[in-house]
Structures are given as structure tokens and as C-alpha cells.
Coordinates of C-alpha atoms in Angstrom, one line a residue:
M254 CA 0.0 0.0 0.0
T255 CA 1.4 3.4 -0.9
R256 CA 2.0 6.1 1.6
R257 CA -0.7 8.3 0.1
V258 CA -3.3 5.5 0.2
R259 CA -2.4 4.9 3.9
W260 CA -2.8 8.6 4.6
L261 CA -6.2 8.7 2.8
G262 CA -7.3 5.6 4.7
F263 CA -6.7 7.3 8.0
K264 CA -8.4 10.4 6.8
W265 CA -11.6 8.7 5.5
R266 CA -11.9 6.4 8.5
A267 CA -11.6 9.3 10.9
M268 CA -14.2 11.3 8.8
A269 CA -16.6 8.4 9.0
Q270 CA -16.3 8.3 12.8
L271 CA -17.1 12.0 12.9
V272 CA -20.1 11.5 10.6
F273 CA -21.5 9.0 13.2
G274 CA -20.7 11.3 16.1
R275 CA -17.8 9.3 17.4
G276 CA -15.3 12.0 18.2
A277 CA -13.2 10.0 20.5
Q278 CA -12.6 7.3 17.9
A279 CA -11.8 10.0 15.3
L280 CA -9.3 11.5 17.7
R281 CA -7.6 8.2 18.1
L282 CA -7.4 7.7 14.4
F283 CA -6.0 11.2 13.9
R284 CA -3.3 10.5 16.6
A285 CA -2.4 7.2 14.9
M286 CA -2.2 9.1 11.6
L287 CA 0.1 11.7 13.2
A288 CA 2.3 8.8 14.6
E289 CA 2.6 7.4 11.1
F290 CA 3.0 10.7 9.4
P291 CA 4.9 12.9 12.0
G292 CA 4.8 16.6 11.3
D293 CA 1.8 16.3 9.0
G294 CA -0.4 19.4 9.4
Y295 CA -3.7 17.7 8.6
P296 CA -3.9 15.4 11.7
L297 CA -2.5 18.2 13.9
A298 CA -5.2 20.6 12.8
S299 CA -7.9 17.9 13.2
I300 CA -6.7 17.0 16.7
A301 CA -6.7 20.6 17.7
H302 CA -10.2 21.1 16.4
L303 CA -11.5 18.1 18.3
Q304 CA -9.7 19.1 21.5
A305 CA -11.2 22.6 21.3
Q306 CA -14.7 21.1 20.6
D307 CA -14.4 19.0 23.7
G308 CA -13.4 22.0 25.8
A309 CA -9.7 20.9 26.2
T310 CA -8.5 24.4 25.3
R311 CA -5.0 24.0 26.8
D312 CA -4.4 20.8 24.9
A313 CA -5.8 22.4 21.7
L314 CA -3.4 25.4 22.2
D315 CA -0.5 23.0 22.7
T316 CA -1.4 21.2 19.5
L317 CA -1.8 24.4 17.6
R318 CA 1.6 25.5 18.7
Q319 CA 3.0 22.3 17.2
L320 CA 1.0 22.9 14.0
L321 CA 2.4 26.5 13.8
Q322 CA 5.9 25.0 14.0
V323 CA 5.1 22.8 11.0
Q324 CA 3.0 25.3 9.0
P325 CA 4.0 28.8 10.1
Q326 CA 2.8 30.4 6.9
D327 CA -0.9 29.4 7.2
G328 CA -3.0 32.4 8.3
G329 CA -5.9 30.1 9.1
H330 CA -3.9 28.3 11.8
W331 CA -2.8 31.6 13.3
F332 CA -6.5 32.7 13.4
N333 CA -7.5 29.5 15.2
Y334 CA -4.7 30.0 17.7
G335 CA -5.7 33.6 18.3
F336 CA -9.3 32.6 18.7
L337 CA -8.5 30.1 21.4
L338 CA -6.1 32.6 23.1
E339 CA -8.9 35.2 23.1
T340 CA -11.3 32.7 24.8
Q341 CA -8.7 32.3 27.5
E342 CA -8.5 36.1 27.9
R343 CA -4.9 36.1 26.8
Y344 CA -5.4 39.2 24.8
E345 CA -1.8 40.3 24.1
E346 CA -1.0 36.9 22.8
A347 CA -4.2 36.7 20.8
E348 CA -3.4 40.1 19.3
T349 CA 0.0 38.8 18.1
A350 CA -1.7 35.7 16.6
F351 CA -4.4 37.7 14.8
R352 CA -1.9 40.2 13.4
R353 CA 0.1 37.3 12.0
A354 CA -3.1 35.8 10.5
V355 CA -3.9 39.0 8.7
E356 CA -0.3 39.5 7.6
L357 CA -0.4 36.1 5.9
R358 CA -4.0 36.3 4.7
P359 CA -5.1 40.0 4.4
A360 CA -8.6 38.9 3.3
L361 CA -9.3 36.7 6.4
D362 CA -12.2 38.8 7.7
R363 CA -12.6 36.7 10.9
A364 CA -9.0 37.5 11.9
W365 CA -9.7 41.2 11.4
Y366 CA -12.8 40.9 13.6
G367 CA -10.9 38.9 16.3
L368 CA -8.1 41.5 16.2
G369 CA -10.7 44.3 16.7
L370 CA -12.2 42.5 19.7
V371 CA -8.9 41.9 21.5
L372 CA -7.9 45.5 20.8
I373 CA -11.2 46.7 22.4
R374 CA -10.4 44.5 25.4
L375 CA -7.0 46.1 25.6
G376 CA -8.5 49.6 25.5
R377 CA -6.9 50.5 22.2
L378 CA -10.0 51.8 20.5
D379 CA -8.3 53.6 17.6
E380 CA -6.6 50.5 16.5
A381 CA -9.8 48.5 17.1
A382 CA -11.7 50.8 14.8
D383 CA -9.2 50.3 12.1
A384 CA -9.4 46.5 12.4
L385 CA -13.2 46.5 12.5
K386 CA -13.4 48.8 9.4
R387 CA -11.3 46.3 7.5
N388 CA -13.6 43.5 8.7
T389 CA -16.6 45.4 7.4
Q390 CA -15.0 46.1 4.1
L391 CA -14.4 42.3 3.7
Q392 CA -17.8 41.3 5.1
P393 CA -20.1 44.3 4.4
M394 CA -23.4 42.3 5.0
S395 CA -22.3 40.8 8.3
P396 CA -23.7 42.8 11.3
Y397 CA -21.0 41.7 13.8
G398 CA -18.3 44.0 12.7
W399 CA -20.7 46.9 12.2
Y400 CA -22.1 46.4 15.7
Q401 CA -18.7 46.4 17.3
L402 CA -17.5 49.4 15.2
A403 CA -20.6 51.4 16.3
R404 CA -19.9 50.6 19.9
V405 CA -16.2 51.7 19.5
H406 CA -17.4 55.0 18.0
V407 CA -19.7 55.6 20.9
D408 CA -16.9 54.8 23.3
R409 CA -14.6 57.2 21.4
R410 CA -17.3 59.9 21.7
E411 CA -18.1 59.9 18.0
P412 CA -21.9 59.5 18.0
E413 CA -22.3 60.8 14.5
E414 CA -20.3 57.8 13.2
A415 CA -22.3 55.4 15.3
V416 CA -25.5 57.0 13.9
R417 CA -24.2 56.5 10.4
I418 CA -23.6 52.8 11.1
I419 CA -27.0 52.3 12.8
R420 CA -28.7 53.9 9.7
H421 CA -26.7 51.5 7.5
L422 CA -27.8 48.5 9.6
H423 CA -31.4 49.6 9.4
R424 CA -31.2 48.6 5.7
F425 CA -30.3 45.0 6.2
E426 CA -30.2 44.1 9.9
P427 CA -33.0 46.2 11.6
K428 CA -32.9 44.0 14.8
V429 CA -29.2 44.8 15.3
A430 CA -29.8 48.5 14.5
A431 CA -32.6 48.5 17.2
Q432 CA -30.3 46.8 19.7
L433 CA -27.6 49.4 19.1
E434 CA -30.2 52.1 19.6
R435 CA -31.3 50.6 22.9
E436 CA -27.8 50.1 24.1
T437 CA -26.4 53.5 23.1
G438 CA -29.5 55.7 23.5
L439 CA -29.1 56.9 20.0
L440 CA -32.4 57.0 18.2
V441 CA -31.9 56.8 14.5
P442 CA -34.9 56.7 12.1
P443 CA -34.3 54.4 9.1
A444 CA -33.2 56.3 6.0
G445 CA -36.1 57.0 3.7

């Protein structure tokens, strides 16, 4: 059996276990795959994902660090690492990971959003606004970046910018616009 066929055999057996909701069995297969193919990014990423899903965040972070040693140029891996760091309130480290993610993949909207969130947590609102603006450029119809950007403008005492965003949200996410109005006290009639 060729190396590639063995690799695919592990992958498909593990995927089948996942389809049937057998995460523990899939995890064992991915670990066996990694033992046979040391340094392979696919089983490392799969293991980290399953660990994170099971709430084993520390283990997932350790596995992602191994993955980043193997594939340091993958912005998606840096995003996943930053995301888990952010859930652990390790904001400075998460900032570094998100910045690396957007450096490697400038169009990775989720990483811009994550960067914006950690910069808010760090009290660096000007930088957060820049990151969130980039997120909204990449995902103009997603309300999440717009919501956070409006909140940043309110915190920066720029209500006119928040009003502009609320008016924009009224066009495609009226519930989010209404939520922002309630939370900020800014009443903005929809544009006619």
C-alpha cells in the first residue's frame, strides 16, 4: 500500500467516525495518523479542532503551537490559535496571533474581527476601529463587525459615526440596529 493510500485511509476512517458522532474514535485515528506521518499538518489541525470542541482548550493550544511550527505560513492556523487565546483572555498573545493571521491572509475577515475584539479588550480603540473597518470592508453584510464598530465610535465619543452605522444597519439588519439604539441611547430613524 502506498504512503498516500495509507494517509487517505486514516483520513476517511476518521471522517466516517465524525459523521457518526464518534469524536473519541476519530481523535484516536488522527493521533495514529500523526504517529505514522509525523509533522503532518492535517492530523494536527484535526486533533486541535476536536480538542477545542471537547473543551480541552489547553491541549488544543499546545497542538496548535505544534501545528504552527510545522506550517507557520498558514494564516488560518494563526487565526484558530488567536481565537482560542482570546477565549482564555490572553489578549496580548491573541493580538499577536491575529496580526500574524492578517499579515499572511489579508482577506481573512474573521481575523480582522478577532483583532478588533482583542484591541477593544486592551482599550486600544483607535486600532480596534481600524481593524473593524477592515472587517466590514471584507464582510459588508455581516452585522457583527458593524455592531462592534458602532460601539467603538460611541466609546470614542463619536456619536455621528455610530448614527451612520445604525442607519446603515437599518437597511439589512434592523434588529441589530434596534439593539444598538437601545444600548447606546441613539435613536436613528431608518433612511427613507
